[in-house]
Short mmCIF file of C-alpha atoms and ligand atoms in Angstrom, two decimals:
data_model
loop_
_atom_site.label_atom_id
_atom_site.label_comp_id
_atom_site.label_asym_id
_atom_site.label_seq_id
_atom_site.Cartn_x
_atom_site.Cartn_y
_atom_site.Cartn_z
CA ALA A 1 -0.97 -59.75 -20.31
CA GLN A 2 -0.46 -64.28 -20.04
CA SER A 3 -3.31 -65.94 -20.18
CA GLY A 4 -3.75 -70.14 -22.22
CA THR A 5 -5.11 -73.28 -21.87
CA VAL A 6 -4.09 -76.83 -21.22
CA ALA A 7 -5.87 -80.66 -21.53
CA ALA A 8 -6.81 -82.10 -18.40
CA ASP A 9 -6.52 -86.05 -19.54
CA PRO A 10 -8.67 -88.24 -17.80
CA GLN A 11 -6.91 -92.14 -16.04
CA GLN A 12 -9.11 -94.65 -16.16
CA TYR A 13 -12.35 -94.06 -14.28
CA ASP A 14 -11.39 -90.37 -14.23
CA GLN A 15 -9.84 -90.97 -11.02
CA ALA A 16 -7.03 -88.30 -11.81
CA TYR A 17 -6.65 -85.99 -14.91
CA LEU A 18 -3.34 -85.12 -15.84
CA SER A 19 -1.81 -81.99 -18.03
CA PRO A 20 1.44 -81.62 -19.47
CA VAL A 21 3.83 -79.38 -18.22
CA THR A 22 7.43 -78.19 -19.14
CA ILE A 23 9.96 -77.43 -15.76
CA GLY A 24 13.53 -76.50 -17.50
CA ASN A 25 13.75 -79.14 -20.22
CA SER A 26 11.59 -81.29 -19.14
CA GLN A 27 8.31 -82.45 -20.19
CA LEU A 28 6.02 -83.98 -17.40
CA MET A 29 1.83 -85.27 -16.99
CA LEU A 30 1.12 -83.45 -13.71
CA ASP A 31 -1.73 -83.36 -11.83
CA PHE A 32 -3.12 -80.15 -11.45
CA ASP A 33 -4.72 -80.65 -7.54
CA THR A 34 -6.58 -77.22 -5.93
CA GLY A 35 -6.53 -79.01 -2.75
CA SER A 36 -2.55 -78.70 -2.44
CA ALA A 37 -0.08 -75.84 -2.49
CA ASP A 38 3.05 -77.30 -3.75
CA LEU A 39 4.55 -78.61 -6.74
CA TRP A 40 6.46 -81.31 -6.52
CA ALA A 41 7.96 -83.56 -9.52
CA PHE A 42 9.59 -87.11 -9.80
CA SER A 43 13.09 -86.02 -10.61
CA ASN A 44 16.98 -87.08 -10.82
CA GLU A 45 16.57 -87.50 -7.42
CA THR A 46 14.23 -89.31 -6.90
CA PRO A 47 15.37 -93.26 -6.20
CA ALA A 48 15.15 -95.09 -9.87
CA SER A 49 13.70 -97.85 -7.53
CA GLU A 50 10.59 -95.12 -6.75
CA SER A 51 10.49 -93.88 -10.66
CA VAL A 52 9.94 -96.97 -12.91
CA GLY A 53 7.61 -95.25 -15.67
CA HIS A 54 7.86 -91.88 -14.66
CA ALA A 55 9.00 -88.61 -16.54
CA LYS A 56 11.76 -87.01 -14.48
CA TYR A 57 12.14 -83.37 -13.82
CA ASP A 58 15.86 -82.53 -14.46
CA SER A 59 17.02 -80.55 -12.46
CA SER A 60 20.42 -79.37 -13.92
CA THR A 61 18.60 -76.91 -15.50
CA GLY A 62 17.59 -75.29 -11.96
CA THR A 63 18.83 -72.96 -9.35
CA GLU A 64 18.66 -75.15 -6.25
CA LEU A 65 17.20 -72.97 -2.93
CA GLN A 66 20.40 -73.71 -0.74
CA GLY A 67 19.26 -75.37 2.82
CA TYR A 68 14.90 -74.97 1.54
CA SER A 69 13.07 -78.52 1.62
CA TRP A 70 9.71 -79.87 1.69
CA SER A 71 7.66 -82.59 2.83
CA ILE A 72 3.65 -83.13 2.35
CA THR A 73 0.62 -85.46 3.73
CA TYR A 74 -1.62 -86.02 2.04
CA GLY A 75 -5.77 -87.12 3.26
CA ASP A 76 -5.19 -90.68 1.69
CA GLN A 77 -1.84 -90.94 4.02
CA SER A 78 0.36 -90.65 0.71
CA GLY A 79 2.93 -87.62 0.06
CA ALA A 80 6.26 -87.23 -0.96
CA ALA A 81 9.06 -84.95 0.25
CA GLY A 82 12.81 -83.62 -1.67
CA ASN A 83 14.90 -80.33 -1.94
CA VAL A 84 13.80 -77.05 -3.82
CA TYR A 85 14.53 -75.27 -7.59
CA ALA A 86 14.32 -72.83 -9.13
CA ASP A 87 13.49 -73.22 -12.69
CA LYS A 88 11.12 -72.00 -15.29
CA VAL A 89 7.25 -74.23 -16.06
CA VAL A 90 5.23 -73.40 -18.63
CA VAL A 91 1.47 -74.29 -18.80
CA GLY A 92 -0.86 -73.90 -22.08
CA GLY A 93 1.49 -71.19 -22.86
CA VAL A 94 1.87 -69.08 -19.97
CA THR A 95 4.90 -68.67 -17.97
CA ALA A 96 6.72 -68.80 -14.31
CA THR A 97 10.34 -67.65 -15.72
CA LYS A 98 11.34 -68.70 -11.11
CA GLN A 99 9.04 -71.30 -10.14
CA ALA A 100 9.62 -73.38 -6.64
CA VAL A 101 9.81 -76.84 -8.27
CA GLU A 102 10.46 -79.39 -5.47
CA ALA A 103 12.46 -81.94 -6.75
CA ALA A 104 10.86 -85.21 -4.96
CA THR A 105 13.74 -87.23 -2.62
CA SER A 106 11.37 -89.86 -1.65
CA ILE A 107 7.34 -90.39 -2.83
CA SER A 108 5.16 -92.60 -1.33
CA THR A 109 4.04 -95.88 -2.91
CA SER A 110 0.58 -95.02 -4.54
CA PHE A 111 2.23 -92.18 -6.22
CA SER A 112 5.05 -94.64 -7.64
CA ASP A 113 2.89 -96.84 -8.79
CA ASN A 114 0.71 -94.51 -10.81
CA THR A 115 2.50 -94.39 -13.48
CA ASP A 116 0.43 -91.53 -15.59
CA SER A 117 1.23 -88.68 -13.54
CA ASP A 118 4.85 -87.20 -12.98
CA GLY A 119 3.69 -85.46 -9.66
CA LEU A 120 1.19 -82.53 -9.14
CA LEU A 121 0.56 -78.93 -9.21
CA GLY A 122 -0.84 -77.60 -6.58
CA LEU A 123 -3.38 -74.61 -7.15
CA ALA A 124 -4.45 -73.75 -3.64
CA PHE A 125 -3.30 -70.91 -1.83
CA SER A 126 0.17 -70.95 -0.61
CA SER A 127 -0.13 -70.11 2.66
CA ILE A 128 -0.02 -73.75 2.87
CA ASN A 129 3.08 -74.43 0.68
CA THR A 130 4.57 -77.23 2.82
CA VAL A 131 8.80 -75.47 1.39
CA THR A 132 10.54 -74.59 4.56
CA PRO A 133 12.46 -72.37 5.45
CA LYS A 134 11.11 -69.81 3.37
CA GLN A 135 7.15 -70.63 1.89
CA GLN A 136 7.52 -70.77 -1.57
CA THR A 137 4.46 -69.48 -4.40
CA THR A 138 2.39 -71.21 -6.44
CA PHE A 139 2.51 -71.54 -10.30
CA PHE A 140 -0.72 -69.74 -9.96
CA ASP A 141 0.30 -67.10 -7.49
CA THR A 142 3.53 -66.69 -9.32
CA VAL A 143 2.18 -65.69 -12.32
CA LYS A 144 -0.97 -63.76 -11.15
CA PRO A 145 0.31 -60.53 -12.26
CA THR A 146 1.62 -60.99 -15.21
CA LEU A 147 -2.13 -62.83 -15.99
CA ALA A 148 -4.75 -61.06 -18.21
CA LYS A 149 -7.11 -61.80 -15.13
CA ALA A 150 -6.35 -63.08 -11.72
CA LEU A 151 -8.23 -66.37 -12.45
CA PHE A 152 -8.20 -69.88 -13.48
CA THR A 153 -10.75 -72.38 -14.20
CA CYS A 154 -11.33 -75.93 -14.29
CA ASP A 155 -13.56 -77.61 -17.28
CA LEU A 156 -13.00 -81.84 -16.49
CA LYS A 157 -15.21 -84.24 -18.50
CA GLN A 158 -16.45 -87.73 -17.56
CA GLY A 159 -14.28 -90.28 -20.01
CA ASN A 160 -12.84 -87.64 -22.11
CA ALA A 161 -10.09 -84.56 -22.09
CA GLY A 162 -11.20 -80.96 -20.37
CA SER A 163 -9.34 -78.55 -19.86
CA TYR A 164 -7.95 -75.73 -17.19
CA THR A 165 -7.58 -72.18 -17.86
CA PHE A 166 -5.24 -69.21 -16.90
CA GLY A 167 -6.13 -65.27 -16.84
CA TYR A 168 -9.57 -66.28 -18.89
CA ILE A 169 -13.11 -67.78 -18.76
CA ASP A 170 -13.95 -69.45 -21.70
CA THR A 171 -17.48 -68.60 -22.43
CA SER A 172 -18.15 -71.51 -24.81
CA LYS A 173 -17.37 -74.07 -22.30
CA TYR A 174 -20.63 -73.84 -19.86
CA THR A 175 -24.48 -72.78 -20.24
CA GLY A 176 -26.35 -70.47 -18.72
CA SER A 177 -24.76 -68.10 -15.70
CA VAL A 178 -22.34 -68.22 -13.15
CA THR A 179 -22.89 -68.22 -10.04
CA TYR A 180 -20.45 -66.93 -7.91
CA VAL A 181 -19.47 -67.48 -4.35
CA PRO A 182 -18.04 -66.05 -2.02
CA VAL A 183 -14.29 -68.31 -0.37
CA ASP A 184 -12.70 -69.19 3.40
CA ASP A 185 -9.13 -69.13 2.29
CA SER A 186 -8.23 -69.35 6.33
CA GLN A 187 -7.03 -72.55 5.92
CA GLY A 188 -5.58 -72.78 2.80
CA PHE A 189 -8.23 -74.39 0.61
CA TRP A 190 -10.96 -73.12 -1.94
CA SER A 191 -13.54 -73.70 0.70
CA PHE A 192 -17.04 -72.15 -0.18
CA THR A 193 -20.48 -73.29 1.82
CA ALA A 194 -22.51 -75.25 -0.16
CA GLY A 195 -26.71 -75.17 1.09
CA GLY A 196 -29.49 -77.82 0.68
CA TYR A 197 -29.61 -81.26 -1.82
CA SER A 198 -32.75 -83.57 -3.23
CA VAL A 199 -31.61 -86.88 -4.79
CA GLY A 200 -33.06 -87.97 -8.17
CA SER A 201 -36.61 -86.12 -9.49
CA ASP A 202 -37.70 -85.20 -6.09
CA ASN A 203 -36.77 -81.09 -6.36
CA ALA A 204 -37.14 -80.52 -2.53
CA THR A 205 -34.25 -79.65 -1.75
CA SER A 206 -33.59 -80.40 2.53
CA GLY A 207 -30.71 -80.01 4.99
CA SER A 208 -27.34 -78.18 4.27
CA VAL A 209 -24.79 -79.65 3.24
CA GLY A 210 -22.19 -76.95 5.20
CA VAL A 211 -18.52 -75.96 4.40
CA SER A 212 -16.87 -77.79 1.36
CA ILE A 213 -13.53 -77.30 -0.66
CA ALA A 214 -13.69 -77.29 -4.00
CA ASP A 215 -10.78 -80.15 -4.49
CA THR A 216 -9.68 -81.85 -8.09
CA GLY A 217 -6.76 -83.81 -7.02
CA THR A 218 -9.85 -85.78 -5.23
CA SER A 219 -11.34 -88.09 -7.39
CA LEU A 220 -14.98 -88.61 -5.44
CA LEU A 221 -17.49 -86.77 -3.94
CA TYR A 222 -17.55 -86.53 -0.16
CA LEU A 223 -20.55 -85.52 1.47
CA PRO A 224 -22.18 -85.00 5.51
CA ALA A 225 -22.47 -88.53 6.33
CA ALA A 226 -26.34 -88.38 6.40
CA VAL A 227 -26.46 -86.53 2.80
CA ALA A 228 -24.54 -90.37 2.02
CA LYS A 229 -27.02 -92.10 3.97
CA ALA A 230 -29.96 -90.87 2.44
CA TYR A 231 -28.57 -90.98 -0.89
CA TYR A 232 -28.28 -94.15 -1.38
CA ALA A 233 -31.29 -94.97 0.39
CA LYS A 234 -32.63 -93.83 -2.70
CA ALA A 235 -30.15 -95.57 -4.99
CA GLY A 236 -30.50 -98.72 -3.55
CA GLY A 237 -26.81 -99.09 -2.25
CA LYS A 238 -25.44 -100.08 0.67
CA PHE A 239 -22.45 -99.91 2.67
CA ASP A 240 -19.94 -102.19 1.75
CA ASN A 241 -17.51 -102.27 5.06
CA GLN A 242 -15.43 -104.71 2.56
CA GLN A 243 -15.08 -102.21 0.02
CA GLY A 244 -14.55 -99.81 2.31
CA GLY A 245 -17.53 -97.40 0.70
CA TYR A 246 -21.07 -97.50 -0.54
CA THR A 247 -21.45 -99.48 -3.63
CA LEU A 248 -24.40 -99.56 -5.80
CA PRO A 249 -26.18 -100.89 -9.01
CA CYS A 250 -24.06 -99.91 -11.61
CA ASN A 251 -27.38 -101.27 -14.11
CA GLY A 252 -27.79 -97.33 -15.14
CA ASN A 253 -30.62 -96.09 -12.79
CA ALA A 254 -28.32 -93.92 -10.28
CA PRO A 255 -30.51 -91.46 -9.15
CA ASP A 256 -28.82 -87.73 -9.95
CA PHE A 257 -27.70 -86.04 -7.15
CA ASN A 258 -28.65 -82.40 -6.89
CA VAL A 259 -27.26 -79.37 -4.05
CA ALA A 260 -27.48 -75.69 -4.26
CA ILE A 261 -24.75 -73.29 -4.78
CA GLY A 262 -24.90 -69.41 -3.97
CA GLY A 263 -28.84 -70.11 -4.22
CA LYS A 264 -28.19 -72.34 -7.99
CA THR A 265 -29.03 -76.14 -8.43
CA PHE A 266 -25.96 -77.97 -9.58
CA VAL A 267 -26.75 -81.42 -11.12
CA VAL A 268 -24.56 -84.36 -10.24
CA PRO A 269 -25.71 -87.00 -12.86
CA GLY A 270 -26.64 -90.95 -11.41
CA SER A 271 -23.79 -92.16 -14.11
CA TYR A 272 -20.81 -90.22 -12.57
CA ILE A 273 -21.87 -91.85 -8.86
CA ALA A 274 -21.88 -95.34 -9.95
CA TYR A 275 -18.05 -94.28 -10.51
CA ALA A 276 -16.33 -97.83 -11.53
CA PRO A 277 -17.35 -101.99 -11.39
CA ILE A 278 -15.55 -102.95 -7.27
CA THR A 279 -14.03 -105.88 -9.60
CA SER A 280 -13.46 -105.40 -13.79
CA GLY A 281 -16.34 -106.85 -15.08
CA SER A 282 -19.14 -106.56 -11.71
CA GLN A 283 -22.52 -105.33 -11.68
CA THR A 284 -22.27 -103.74 -8.32
CA CYS A 285 -20.31 -100.31 -8.79
CA PHE A 286 -18.08 -98.54 -5.62
CA GLY A 287 -19.80 -95.07 -5.40
CA GLY A 288 -19.13 -91.68 -6.32
CA ILE A 289 -20.48 -90.02 -3.02
CA GLN A 290 -18.74 -91.44 -0.47
CA ALA A 291 -19.44 -90.24 3.31
CA ASN A 292 -16.50 -87.16 4.88
CA THR A 293 -16.16 -88.97 8.07
CA GLY A 294 -13.20 -88.13 9.86
CA ILE A 295 -12.42 -85.51 7.49
CA GLY A 296 -14.20 -82.56 9.03
CA PHE A 297 -15.81 -80.86 5.87
CA ASN A 298 -16.53 -82.05 2.47
CA ILE A 299 -14.47 -82.50 -1.16
CA PHE A 300 -16.17 -81.59 -3.63
CA GLY A 301 -14.08 -84.27 -5.92
CA ASP A 302 -13.63 -84.73 -9.76
CA VAL A 303 -16.82 -86.94 -9.57
CA PHE A 304 -18.69 -82.86 -9.19
CA LEU A 305 -16.29 -81.11 -10.86
CA LYS A 306 -16.69 -82.85 -13.85
CA ALA A 307 -20.72 -81.87 -13.78
CA VAL A 308 -20.08 -77.78 -13.83
CA TYR A 309 -17.16 -75.39 -15.45
CA ALA A 310 -15.35 -73.55 -12.07
CA ILE A 311 -13.85 -71.05 -11.61
CA PHE A 312 -11.16 -69.77 -9.70
CA ASP A 313 -10.84 -66.54 -9.26
CA VAL A 314 -8.63 -63.38 -7.07
CA SER A 315 -9.34 -60.58 -9.52
CA GLN A 316 -12.24 -58.89 -7.14
CA GLY A 317 -9.90 -59.41 -4.04
CA ALA A 318 -11.42 -61.69 -2.17
CA PRO A 319 -11.06 -64.84 -3.34
CA ARG A 320 -14.16 -66.39 -5.01
CA LEU A 321 -15.07 -69.86 -6.88
CA GLY A 322 -17.90 -69.29 -9.29
CA PHE A 323 -19.57 -72.44 -10.95
CA ALA A 324 -21.95 -72.57 -13.89
CA ALA A 325 -23.65 -75.65 -16.06
CA GLN A 326 -21.67 -77.63 -18.75
C1 3AI B 1 -3.42 -86.44 6.91
C2 3AI B 1 -2.76 -84.75 5.75
C3 3AI B 1 -4.14 -83.10 6.05
C4 3AI B 1 -5.03 -84.20 5.43
C5 3AI B 1 -3.46 -82.20 5.28
N1 3AI B 1 -2.77 -82.87 4.33
C6 3AI B 1 -3.77 -81.61 2.92
O1 3AI B 1 -5.06 -80.57 3.40
C7 3AI B 1 -3.34 -81.67 1.73
C8 3AI B 1 -2.37 -80.64 1.28
N2 3AI B 1 -4.26 -81.55 0.65
C9 3AI B 1 -4.97 -83.23 0.47
O2 3AI B 1 -5.21 -84.41 1.40
C10 3AI B 1 -6.47 -82.84 -0.40
C11 3AI B 1 -7.33 -82.28 1.02
C12 3AI B 1 -7.79 -82.31 2.07
S1 3AI B 1 -8.36 -84.16 2.15
C13 3AI B 1 -8.18 -84.47 3.94
N3 3AI B 1 -6.54 -82.90 -1.16
C14 3AI B 1 -4.57 -82.80 -1.92
C15 3AI B 1 -4.84 -84.32 -2.12
N4 3AI B 1 -6.44 -84.33 -3.10
C16 3AI B 1 -4.00 -85.23 -2.72
C17 3AI B 1 -3.29 -86.28 -4.04
C18 3AI B 1 -3.20 -86.44 -4.89
C19 3AI B 1 -3.74 -87.37 -5.71
C20 3AI B 1 -3.37 -88.27 -4.98
C21 3AI B 1 -3.22 -88.06 -3.37
C22 3AI B 1 -3.30 -87.21 -3.18
C23 3AI B 1 -1.70 -81.53 6.14
O3 3AI B 1 -1.10 -82.32 5.82
O4 3AI B 1 -2.39 -81.63 7.63
#
């Protein structure tokens, strides 16, 4: 049975985390994304003008799935599209001998401009994979039957290399016990329900954060508008239309954000919420907590995930998420 671990290297401000992946004979840095289910990469089929500075998948090692195609759009209106190959994919020593690899023939500018990332490796449920005429499986679903345990874990860090594991839980990566919560995979996401919250030291959690997805491919923590408002009221922040979100002082006094999941309280340090100066050298920071307006659910992105050890587990049949403090 297979198991393995791979580094997750942070970009500036932990905007995204990139991991080395071998596809055929190509070495690429991919953004592992539990919020989508396509494995796509810059390729020899991507226009040169769109792939400057990127490593590219050389599809000559793959077997083209004739007549297959893919096209994906993300919440930030970015996206990509292209053709499909079956090829060998290796992540941290775990091998998928015939994985659907989606070679991009067109890519939106936000991906072309981010030269650290050579594509995405989707880890949501394969039910939202975009390949037609026959939907394909994610890397995790492809290797799942061969894994020692049908699960993968995520250990992201603030400003430091973290890791993903496949097939095993690294008990040295967390403290205390793991709290498991049920996952509703009906929309293809790792969706769970978060409970009450509190700001700073006042521990009387109030309200209910509600339906949330765990999304390693989203940088920030998107919460109900009322919760974001309550946080920034305590943090001395304000909604800045020009910045398109809440900002707060970068002065190191941002209060922690506490949220109950499965009856256990997890703490997002205030230092993660003073996310990044709005312009370099500014004393005003863009907030790591923003309102989920227009999304319809909360997104527990990297600002939250780097505060915990997360276990994406289908070993029990029904999918579940495990969280532990790190
Ligand atoms: C507007 C598109 C909606 C959101 C929907 N798409 C999705 O839900 C896709 C699969 N997932 C996503 O757009 C989001 C989760 C839902 S947010 C509304 N996760 C993937 C995102 N983090 C990938 C990414 C990584 C780096 C840079 C940018 C984007 C659809 O196709 O209908």
